[in-house]
């Protein structure tokens, strides 16, 4: 790293962007999230349908359902039904190749699930272990952001941020990313997204996980009904997981187009390069 | 410098891709290892301890209204035990059924179905959460297990209640069994149910008697109960984990 630093032109400034605890907690979340997602999809496969309400059998059909069925020609196809609309999803959802390469009826395909084979007990072990990792890591992060002033200094939107929201949206849609000194700080869209993920989506997905636990329901009987009931909580848990996947997808795209190496370095070593000069600038 | 950087970048990208592939292949190997599932299991004990800390042992499961009842109560797992003795009992409407309660008790007792029905009863509309992810709501009536335990008088060394069932789970004659601790056994909502939705318990749902343990998952709530034994350990029962599905790798504590 130091060799590289020495060759940086005078206009480039490396500054310390991410502290060590933030970097460690970031990568723990990355690994835990992916393994939680994959073990969660294996758990979903045990009953590959989503319902709304207090139970799965309310007299209403599932919101989403995956399964295999036989066509009049005798072929077996994978079918996904969303709000009553049926889609052929052969090879991916409902009917795909298992870990042994054989076509088999299953919700999500083997390559997306942990373990790859149909093995609910093991998926549950992974899922609940990693849930603890995520909860402990998340709690540590919340305490850190508060006590290190990371929250107040870097994430809380300022009055100026709120005023710049229109411009920020416009810049973003035109793929104009902040350069120079302004790139040192998160812009309003980044701040709102990160706050929404940390204080909105993660707490919600954890709460909806708790709502599925019959023991925790007895804490205050009926609290689960605030979210529409136990099966609604399961549906919200599933939907939030995919919203988080969408966040990760956009996050990675942003990381790539705003300077993949610079961003990745800042998340590994902490150092982020800012180019002071305007024109003729490229990302790395 | 450029080549250098390119190499480093390529290396990093390759490291990332192969890293994630290795991670997943590694996870598969870990799942099948001897030691790693034990590490994962530590979470179960943490979950149990935490849940018992925040929701007291006597906390009640949610009860629902008739409006919430599922149109039909799904049957899962065994729906009609392939067991000649059971079939003979069923053919005679369980008139000859005797629930044997023994083990670490002062007064081992056999209860007939009419005998159970003559004991105090409890009716509850509760939600059944299957480990697979589905739920159903049913109205159950039965004898609180605590009432039965009071009759047989557990000895002080009794730590668990084990339910022995009629349904064979494989060709080797392994029968379904389950167990709970004494706190769950004495919980007011833990009942030996003989009615579902105001009808005698159907065979598909565990006739003549099944147990309801409302703050745990469905697999804890054994159907077709033939005998109950109080024990101080699972060491000599089945695979030693306290239940048929536990022996297959599921959690004994099924509060989540």
Coordinates of C-alpha atoms in Angstrom, one line a residue:
Chain A
X1 CA 0.0 0.0 0.0
X2 CA 2.7 2.5 1.0
X3 CA 4.5 2.0 -2.4
X4 CA 1.3 2.9 -4.2
X5 CA 0.8 5.9 -2.0
X6 CA 4.2 7.2 -2.8
X7 CA 3.4 7.3 -6.5
X8 CA 0.1 9.3 -6.1
X9 CA 0.4 12.7 -7.7
X10 CA 0.3 15.7 -5.4
X11 CA -3.4 16.5 -6.3
X12 CA -4.5 13.1 -5.0
X13 CA -5.1 12.9 -1.3
X14 CA -5.6 9.7 0.5
X15 CA -7.6 10.2 3.6
X16 CA -8.7 7.8 6.2
X17 CA -12.4 7.1 5.5
X18 CA -13.5 4.0 7.3
X19 CA -12.3 3.1 10.8
X20 CA -11.2 -0.4 11.6
X21 CA -14.3 -1.4 13.6
X22 CA -16.6 -0.2 10.7
X23 CA -14.6 -2.2 8.2
X24 CA -14.6 -5.3 10.3
X25 CA -18.4 -5.0 11.0
X26 CA -19.1 -4.3 7.3
X27 CA -17.4 -7.5 6.1
X28 CA -19.0 -9.6 8.9
X29 CA -22.4 -8.3 7.7
X30 CA -21.5 -9.2 4.1
X31 CA -20.7 -12.8 4.9
X32 CA -23.5 -13.2 7.4
X33 CA -26.1 -11.7 5.1
X34 CA -25.2 -14.0 2.2
X35 CA -25.2 -17.1 4.3
X36 CA -28.5 -16.0 6.0
X37 CA -30.1 -15.4 2.6
X38 CA -29.0 -18.8 1.2
X39 CA -30.0 -20.8 4.3
X40 CA -33.2 -18.8 4.4
X41 CA -34.0 -19.9 0.8
X42 CA -33.4 -23.5 1.9
X43 CA -35.9 -23.0 4.8
X44 CA -38.4 -21.4 2.4
X45 CA -38.2 -24.5 0.1
X46 CA -39.7 -26.6 2.9
X47 CA -43.0 -24.7 2.2
X48 CA -42.5 -22.7 -0.9
X49 CA -45.4 -20.4 -0.6
X50 CA -46.2 -17.1 1.1
X51 CA -49.5 -16.3 2.8
X52 CA -51.1 -13.2 4.3
X53 CA -52.8 -13.4 7.7
X54 CA -52.7 -15.2 11.0
X55 CA -52.3 -18.7 9.4
X56 CA -51.6 -20.3 6.0
X57 CA -55.1 -21.7 5.8
X58 CA -57.4 -18.6 5.9
X59 CA -59.5 -19.5 2.9
X60 CA -57.4 -17.3 0.7
X61 CA -54.8 -18.6 -1.8
X62 CA -51.1 -17.9 -1.2
X63 CA -49.7 -14.6 -2.5
X64 CA -46.8 -16.5 -4.0
X65 CA -46.4 -20.2 -4.6
X66 CA -43.7 -22.3 -6.3
X67 CA -44.3 -25.8 -7.5
X68 CA -44.0 -28.4 -10.3
X69 CA -46.8 -29.6 -12.5
X70 CA -47.3 -31.9 -15.4
X71 CA -48.3 -30.4 -18.8
X72 CA -50.9 -32.1 -21.0
X73 CA -47.9 -33.3 -23.1
X74 CA -46.6 -35.1 -20.1
X75 CA -43.6 -32.8 -19.3
X76 CA -43.0 -31.6 -15.8
X77 CA -42.5 -27.8 -15.6
X78 CA -41.8 -25.4 -12.8
X79 CA -44.5 -23.0 -12.1
X80 CA -44.5 -19.8 -10.0
X81 CA -47.8 -18.2 -9.1
X82 CA -47.8 -14.5 -8.0
X83 CA -51.2 -13.0 -7.0
X84 CA -53.0 -15.6 -9.2
X85 CA -50.8 -15.0 -12.2
X86 CA -48.9 -18.2 -13.3
X87 CA -45.4 -18.1 -14.8
X88 CA -43.4 -20.9 -16.3
X89 CA -40.1 -20.9 -14.3
X90 CA -38.8 -24.3 -15.3
X91 CA -35.1 -24.8 -14.4
X92 CA -35.1 -22.0 -11.8
X93 CA -38.1 -21.9 -9.6
X94 CA -40.3 -24.9 -8.8
X95 CA -38.5 -27.5 -10.8
X96 CA -34.7 -27.5 -11.2
X97 CA -31.6 -29.5 -10.9
X98 CA -30.7 -30.6 -7.4
X99 CA -27.2 -30.9 -5.9
X100 CA -27.0 -34.4 -7.5
X101 CA -27.8 -32.9 -11.0
X102 CA -31.2 -34.6 -11.2
X103 CA -34.3 -32.5 -12.0
X104 CA -36.4 -32.2 -8.9
X105 CA -39.3 -30.3 -7.5
X106 CA -38.0 -27.5 -5.2
X107 CA -38.7 -23.8 -4.7
X108 CA -35.3 -22.2 -5.2
X109 CA -32.6 -24.0 -7.1
X110 CA -29.7 -25.9 -5.4
X111 CA -27.1 -23.3 -6.3
X112 CA -29.0 -20.6 -4.4
X113 CA -29.5 -22.6 -1.2
X114 CA -27.4 -23.6 1.8
X115 CA -27.1 -26.5 2.1
X116 CA -27.5 -27.2 -1.6
X117 CA -29.4 -30.5 -0.9
X118 CA -32.9 -30.5 0.6
X119 CA -31.9 -30.4 4.3
X120 CA -34.1 -28.2 6.4
X121 CA -32.6 -29.2 9.8
X122 CA -29.1 -28.1 8.7
X123 CA -30.4 -24.9 7.0
X124 CA -32.1 -24.0 10.3
X125 CA -28.9 -24.5 12.3
X126 CA -27.0 -22.2 9.9
X127 CA -29.7 -19.6 9.8
X128 CA -30.2 -19.3 13.6
X129 CA -26.4 -19.3 14.2
X130 CA -25.9 -16.5 11.7
X131 CA -28.9 -14.6 13.0
X132 CA -27.0 -14.3 16.3
X133 CA -23.9 -13.2 14.4
X134 CA -25.9 -10.5 12.6
X135 CA -27.7 -9.4 15.7
X136 CA -24.5 -9.2 17.8
X137 CA -22.6 -7.5 15.0
X138 CA -25.5 -5.1 14.4
X139 CA -25.8 -4.2 18.1
X140 CA -22.0 -3.5 18.2
X141 CA -22.3 -1.4 15.1
X142 CA -25.2 0.7 16.6
X143 CA -23.3 1.3 19.8
X144 CA -20.2 2.2 17.8
X145 CA -21.9 4.7 15.5
X146 CA -23.4 6.4 18.5
X147 CA -20.4 6.6 20.8
X148 CA -17.8 7.3 18.0
X149 CA -20.0 10.0 16.6
X150 CA -19.9 8.2 13.3
X151 CA -23.7 8.5 13.2
X152 CA -23.8 12.2 13.9
X153 CA -20.8 13.1 11.8
X154 CA -21.1 11.0 8.7
X155 CA -24.6 9.6 8.5
X156 CA -27.1 12.2 9.9
X157 CA -28.3 14.4 7.1
X158 CA -27.5 18.1 7.6
X159 CA -29.8 21.0 6.7
X160 CA -27.7 21.5 3.6
X161 CA -28.1 17.9 2.7
X162 CA -31.9 18.2 2.8
X163 CA -31.8 21.3 0.5
X164 CA -29.6 19.4 -2.0
X165 CA -31.9 16.5 -2.3
X166 CA -33.3 17.6 -5.7
X167 CA -29.9 18.2 -7.2
X168 CA -28.7 14.9 -5.8
X169 CA -31.4 12.9 -7.4
X170 CA -30.8 14.7 -10.7
X171 CA -27.0 14.1 -10.5
X172 CA -27.6 10.5 -9.6
X173 CA -29.9 9.8 -12.6
X174 CA -27.4 11.4 -14.9
X175 CA -24.6 9.3 -13.4
X176 CA -22.8 12.4 -12.2
X177 CA -20.9 11.5 -9.1
X178 CA -19.4 13.9 -6.7
X179 CA -15.8 14.7 -7.4
X180 CA -13.0 16.2 -5.4
X181 CA -13.7 17.4 -1.9
X182 CA -17.4 16.8 -2.1
X183 CA -16.7 13.1 -2.6
X184 CA -15.2 13.0 0.9
X185 CA -18.7 13.0 2.4
X186 CA -21.7 10.9 1.8
X187 CA -24.4 12.8 -0.2
X188 CA -28.0 12.9 1.0
X189 CA -29.1 9.8 -1.1
X190 CA -26.3 7.7 0.4
X191 CA -27.0 8.9 3.9
X192 CA -30.8 8.1 3.5
X193 CA -30.1 4.7 2.0
X194 CA -27.6 3.7 4.7
X195 CA -29.8 5.0 7.5
X196 CA -32.8 3.2 5.9
X197 CA -30.9 -0.1 5.7
X198 CA -29.4 0.1 9.2
X199 CA -32.4 1.5 11.1
X200 CA -35.2 0.3 8.8
X201 CA -34.6 -2.9 6.9
X202 CA -32.3 -4.8 9.3
X203 CA -34.4 -4.1 12.4
X204 CA -37.6 -5.0 10.4
X205 CA -36.2 -8.3 9.1
X206 CA -35.0 -9.3 12.6
X207 CA -38.4 -8.4 14.1
X208 CA -40.2 -10.4 11.5
X209 CA -37.9 -13.3 12.3
X210 CA -38.9 -13.1 15.9
X211 CA -42.6 -12.9 14.9
X212 CA -42.2 -16.4 13.5
X213 CA -41.0 -17.8 16.9
X214 CA -44.0 -19.3 18.8
X215 CA -42.1 -18.8 22.1
X216 CA -41.5 -15.1 21.4
X217 CA -45.2 -14.6 20.4
X218 CA -46.0 -15.5 24.1
X219 CA -44.0 -12.5 25.3
X220 CA -47.0 -10.2 24.5
X221 CA -49.6 -12.5 23.0
X222 CA -51.0 -10.9 19.8
X223 CA -48.2 -8.4 19.1
X224 CA -47.5 -10.3 15.8
X225 CA -51.0 -9.2 14.6
X226 CA -49.7 -5.6 14.3
X227 CA -47.9 -6.9 11.2
X228 CA -50.9 -8.8 9.9
X229 CA -50.3 -12.1 11.7
X230 CA -47.6 -14.8 11.8
X231 CA -47.8 -15.7 8.1
X232 CA -47.8 -12.0 7.1
X233 CA -44.6 -11.7 9.2
X234 CA -43.1 -14.6 7.3
X235 CA -44.0 -12.9 4.0
X236 CA -42.5 -9.5 5.1
X237 CA -39.4 -11.3 6.3
X238 CA -39.0 -12.8 2.8
X239 CA -39.8 -9.5 1.0
X240 CA -37.3 -7.5 3.1
X241 CA -34.6 -10.1 2.4
X242 CA -35.1 -9.4 -1.3
X243 CA -35.2 -5.7 -0.8
X244 CA -31.8 -6.1 1.0
X245 CA -30.6 -8.1 -2.0
X246 CA -31.7 -5.2 -4.3
X247 CA -29.8 -2.8 -2.0
X248 CA -26.6 -4.9 -2.2
X249 CA -27.0 -5.1 -6.0
X250 CA -27.3 -1.3 -6.4
X251 CA -24.6 -0.8 -3.8
X252 CA -22.1 -3.0 -5.7
X253 CA -23.0 -1.2 -9.0
X254 CA -22.3 2.2 -7.4
X255 CA -19.1 0.8 -5.9
X256 CA -18.0 -0.2 -9.4
X257 CA -19.0 2.9 -11.3
X258 CA -17.6 5.3 -8.7
X259 CA -14.2 3.6 -8.7
X260 CA -14.2 0.0 -7.8
X261 CA -10.6 -0.2 -6.6
X262 CA -10.7 3.0 -4.6
X263 CA -13.9 2.0 -2.9
X264 CA -12.7 -1.5 -2.2
X265 CA -9.4 -0.2 -0.8
X266 CA -11.2 2.1 1.5
X267 CA -13.3 -0.8 2.8
X268 CA -10.2 -2.9 3.3
X269 CA -7.4 -0.5 4.4
X270 CA -9.6 2.4 5.3
X271 CA -7.9 4.8 2.9
X272 CA -10.0 6.6 0.2
X273 CA -8.4 8.6 -2.6
X274 CA -9.8 12.0 -3.4
X275 CA -8.6 13.8 -6.6
X276 CA -8.5 17.5 -6.1
X277 CA -8.3 18.4 -9.8
X278 CA -11.6 18.6 -11.8
X279 CA -11.2 18.0 -15.5
X280 CA -9.4 15.0 -17.0
X281 CA -10.1 13.0 -13.9
X282 CA -10.7 9.3 -14.2
X283 CA -11.5 6.7 -11.6
X284 CA -8.2 5.1 -11.0
Chain B
X1 CA 3.0 0.4 -12.6
X2 CA -0.1 -0.1 -14.8
X3 CA 0.6 -3.8 -15.3
X4 CA 1.3 -4.1 -11.7
X5 CA -2.1 -2.4 -10.9
X6 CA -3.9 -4.5 -13.5
X7 CA -2.4 -7.7 -12.0
X8 CA -3.4 -6.7 -8.6
X9 CA -6.9 -5.8 -9.7
X10 CA -7.3 -9.1 -11.6
X11 CA -5.9 -10.9 -8.7
X12 CA -8.4 -9.2 -6.4
X13 CA -11.4 -10.0 -8.7
X14 CA -10.3 -13.6 -9.0
X15 CA -9.8 -13.8 -5.3
X16 CA -13.3 -12.5 -4.8
X17 CA -15.0 -14.9 -7.2
X18 CA -13.0 -17.9 -6.1
X19 CA -13.4 -16.8 -2.5
X20 CA -17.2 -16.8 -2.6
X21 CA -17.1 -20.2 -4.4
X22 CA -14.8 -21.6 -1.8
X23 CA -17.0 -20.1 0.9
X24 CA -20.0 -22.0 -0.4
X25 CA -18.1 -25.3 -1.0
X26 CA -16.6 -24.8 2.4
X27 CA -20.1 -24.4 3.9
X28 CA -21.2 -27.7 2.4
X29 CA -18.2 -29.5 3.8
X30 CA -18.6 -27.9 7.2
X31 CA -22.3 -29.0 7.2
X32 CA -21.1 -32.6 6.9
X33 CA -18.2 -32.4 9.3
X34 CA -18.3 -33.9 12.8
X35 CA -17.5 -30.7 14.7
X36 CA -19.1 -27.8 12.9
X37 CA -22.7 -28.6 13.5
X38 CA -21.9 -28.6 17.2
X39 CA -20.6 -25.0 16.8
X40 CA -23.9 -24.1 15.1
X41 CA -25.8 -25.8 17.9
X42 CA -24.4 -23.4 20.4
X43 CA -26.9 -20.9 19.0
X44 CA -29.8 -23.1 20.0
X45 CA -28.7 -23.0 23.6
X46 CA -28.3 -19.2 23.4
X47 CA -31.7 -18.9 21.8
X48 CA -33.3 -21.0 24.5
X49 CA -31.6 -19.1 27.3
X50 CA -32.5 -15.8 25.9
X51 CA -36.1 -16.7 25.1
X52 CA -36.7 -18.1 28.6
X53 CA -35.2 -14.9 30.0
X54 CA -37.5 -12.5 28.2
X55 CA -40.7 -14.7 28.0
X56 CA -41.3 -16.3 31.4
X57 CA -41.9 -20.1 31.5
X58 CA -45.6 -19.5 32.4
X59 CA -46.2 -17.0 29.6
X60 CA -49.3 -17.9 27.6
X61 CA -49.4 -18.5 23.8
X62 CA -51.8 -16.4 21.8
X63 CA -55.4 -17.7 21.7
X64 CA -57.7 -16.8 18.8
X65 CA -61.4 -16.6 18.0
X66 CA -63.6 -18.9 16.0
X67 CA -63.4 -16.4 13.2
X68 CA -59.6 -17.2 12.8
X69 CA -60.1 -21.0 12.5
X70 CA -58.5 -22.5 9.5
X71 CA -61.2 -24.0 7.2
X72 CA -59.6 -27.4 7.6
X73 CA -56.8 -28.5 9.8
X74 CA -54.0 -29.8 7.7
X75 CA -52.6 -33.3 8.4
X76 CA -48.8 -33.5 8.2
X77 CA -46.5 -36.5 8.4
X78 CA -48.4 -39.7 9.3
X79 CA -52.1 -39.5 8.4
X80 CA -53.0 -43.1 9.3
X81 CA -50.5 -45.2 11.2
X82 CA -49.6 -48.5 9.4
X83 CA -49.7 -50.4 12.7
X84 CA -52.1 -53.4 13.1
X85 CA -52.6 -52.8 16.9
X86 CA -53.5 -49.2 16.2
X87 CA -55.8 -50.1 13.3
X88 CA -57.5 -52.6 15.6
X89 CA -58.1 -49.9 18.3
X90 CA -59.3 -47.4 15.6
X91 CA -61.8 -50.0 14.2
X92 CA -63.4 -50.2 17.6
X93 CA -63.5 -46.4 18.0
X94 CA -60.7 -46.6 20.6
X95 CA -63.0 -48.2 23.2
X96 CA -60.0 -50.5 24.2
X97 CA -57.5 -47.6 24.2
X98 CA -55.4 -47.2 27.3
X99 CA -52.9 -44.4 27.8
X100 CA -50.2 -45.9 29.9
X101 CA -48.5 -43.3 32.2
X102 CA -45.4 -44.6 34.0
X103 CA -41.7 -44.3 34.5
X104 CA -40.5 -42.1 37.4
X105 CA -43.9 -41.8 39.0
X106 CA -45.3 -43.0 42.4
X107 CA -48.6 -44.3 40.9
X108 CA -48.3 -45.7 37.3
X109 CA -51.8 -45.4 35.8
X110 CA -53.6 -46.5 32.6
X111 CA -56.3 -44.0 31.4
X112 CA -59.1 -45.0 29.1
X113 CA -60.5 -42.4 26.7
X114 CA -63.6 -42.0 28.8
X115 CA -61.4 -41.8 31.9
X116 CA -59.5 -38.9 30.3
X117 CA -62.7 -37.2 29.2
X118 CA -64.1 -37.3 32.8
X119 CA -61.1 -35.3 34.1
X120 CA -61.1 -31.5 34.1
X121 CA -60.6 -30.2 30.5
X122 CA -59.3 -27.0 28.8
X123 CA -60.4 -25.7 25.4
X124 CA -58.2 -23.4 23.4
X125 CA -58.0 -21.9 19.9
X126 CA -54.4 -21.8 19.0
X127 CA -52.0 -21.6 16.1
X128 CA -49.9 -24.6 15.0
X129 CA -46.6 -23.5 13.5
X130 CA -44.9 -26.2 11.4
X131 CA -41.1 -26.3 11.2
X132 CA -41.7 -26.2 7.4
X133 CA -43.2 -22.7 7.6
X134 CA -46.9 -23.1 7.4
X135 CA -49.4 -22.4 10.2
X136 CA -53.0 -23.5 10.9
X137 CA -55.4 -22.4 13.6
X138 CA -57.5 -25.0 15.4
X139 CA -59.8 -25.4 18.4
X140 CA -58.5 -28.0 20.8
X141 CA -60.1 -29.6 23.8
X142 CA -58.3 -32.0 26.2
X143 CA -57.0 -32.8 29.6
X144 CA -54.2 -30.6 30.9
X145 CA -51.1 -32.7 31.2
X146 CA -50.7 -31.2 34.7
X147 CA -53.9 -32.9 35.8
X148 CA -52.7 -36.3 34.6
X149 CA -49.3 -35.7 36.3
X150 CA -51.0 -34.9 39.6
X151 CA -52.7 -38.3 39.4
X152 CA -49.5 -40.3 38.8
X153 CA -47.4 -38.2 41.2
X154 CA -44.0 -37.6 39.5
X155 CA -40.9 -38.5 41.6
X156 CA -38.5 -35.7 42.3
X157 CA -35.8 -37.0 40.0
X158 CA -38.2 -36.9 36.9
X159 CA -36.9 -34.3 34.5
X160 CA -38.6 -35.0 31.2
X161 CA -42.0 -36.3 29.9
X162 CA -41.6 -38.6 27.0
X163 CA -44.5 -39.4 24.6
X164 CA -44.5 -42.8 22.9
X165 CA -46.6 -42.9 19.7
X166 CA -48.3 -45.5 17.5
X167 CA -47.0 -44.3 14.1
X168 CA -44.1 -46.3 12.6
X169 CA -41.5 -44.0 10.9
X170 CA -39.6 -46.6 8.9
X171 CA -39.4 -50.3 8.0
X172 CA -37.4 -51.1 11.1
X173 CA -40.3 -50.4 13.4
X174 CA -39.0 -47.1 14.8
X175 CA -42.0 -45.3 16.3
X176 CA -42.5 -41.6 16.7
X177 CA -41.6 -40.2 20.1
X178 CA -41.1 -36.8 21.6
X179 CA -40.2 -35.2 24.9
X180 CA -40.6 -32.0 26.9
X181 CA -39.3 -30.7 30.2
X182 CA -41.3 -30.4 33.4
X183 CA -41.9 -26.7 33.0
X184 CA -43.6 -27.2 29.6
X185 CA -45.4 -30.3 31.0
X186 CA -47.0 -28.2 33.7
X187 CA -47.8 -25.2 31.4
X188 CA -51.6 -24.5 31.5
X189 CA -51.9 -24.8 27.7
X190 CA -50.1 -28.1 27.5
X191 CA -53.1 -30.5 27.0
X192 CA -53.7 -34.1 25.9
X193 CA -56.1 -33.1 23.2
X194 CA -59.0 -35.5 22.2
X195 CA -61.1 -33.0 20.3
X196 CA -60.4 -30.8 17.3
X197 CA -62.9 -28.2 16.2
X198 CA -65.7 -29.7 18.5
X199 CA -65.3 -33.2 17.0
X200 CA -63.4 -36.2 18.3
X201 CA -59.8 -35.9 17.1
X202 CA -59.7 -37.3 13.5
X203 CA -57.2 -40.1 12.8
X204 CA -55.4 -37.7 10.3
X205 CA -54.7 -35.3 13.2
X206 CA -53.6 -37.9 15.8
X207 CA -56.6 -39.8 17.2
X208 CA -57.4 -40.6 19.9
X209 CA -55.0 -38.3 21.8
X210 CA -52.2 -35.9 20.8
X211 CA -50.3 -33.4 22.8
X212 CA -50.5 -29.6 22.3
X213 CA -47.4 -27.6 23.4
X214 CA -48.4 -24.2 22.1
X215 CA -45.1 -22.3 22.3
X216 CA -43.2 -24.9 20.3
X217 CA -43.2 -26.1 16.7
X218 CA -45.5 -28.8 15.4
X219 CA -43.0 -31.7 15.5
X220 CA -43.0 -31.4 19.3
X221 CA -46.8 -32.1 19.4
X222 CA -46.8 -35.8 19.1
X223 CA -49.9 -37.6 17.6
X224 CA -51.2 -41.1 18.3
X225 CA -49.9 -41.1 21.9
X226 CA -50.0 -44.6 23.4
X227 CA -47.8 -44.1 26.4
X228 CA -46.2 -41.5 28.6
X229 CA -43.0 -42.0 30.6
X230 CA -41.3 -39.7 33.0
X231 CA -37.5 -40.0 32.8
X232 CA -34.3 -38.3 34.1
X233 CA -32.4 -38.6 30.8
X234 CA -32.7 -39.5 27.1
X235 CA -29.6 -41.6 27.1
X236 CA -31.3 -44.9 26.5
X237 CA -34.2 -43.6 24.3
X238 CA -34.0 -43.8 20.5
X239 CA -31.0 -41.9 19.2
X240 CA -30.6 -40.2 22.6
X241 CA -31.7 -36.7 21.5
X242 CA -35.2 -36.8 23.0
X243 CA -37.3 -37.2 19.9
X244 CA -37.7 -38.8 16.5
X245 CA -36.9 -35.6 14.5
X246 CA -34.2 -34.6 17.1
X247 CA -32.4 -37.8 16.3
X248 CA -32.5 -36.6 12.6
X249 CA -30.8 -33.3 13.5
X250 CA -33.7 -31.0 14.5
X251 CA -33.5 -28.9 17.6
X252 CA -34.9 -30.4 20.9
X253 CA -35.8 -26.9 21.9
X254 CA -38.3 -25.9 19.2
X255 CA -39.3 -22.4 20.4
X256 CA -38.3 -20.9 17.1

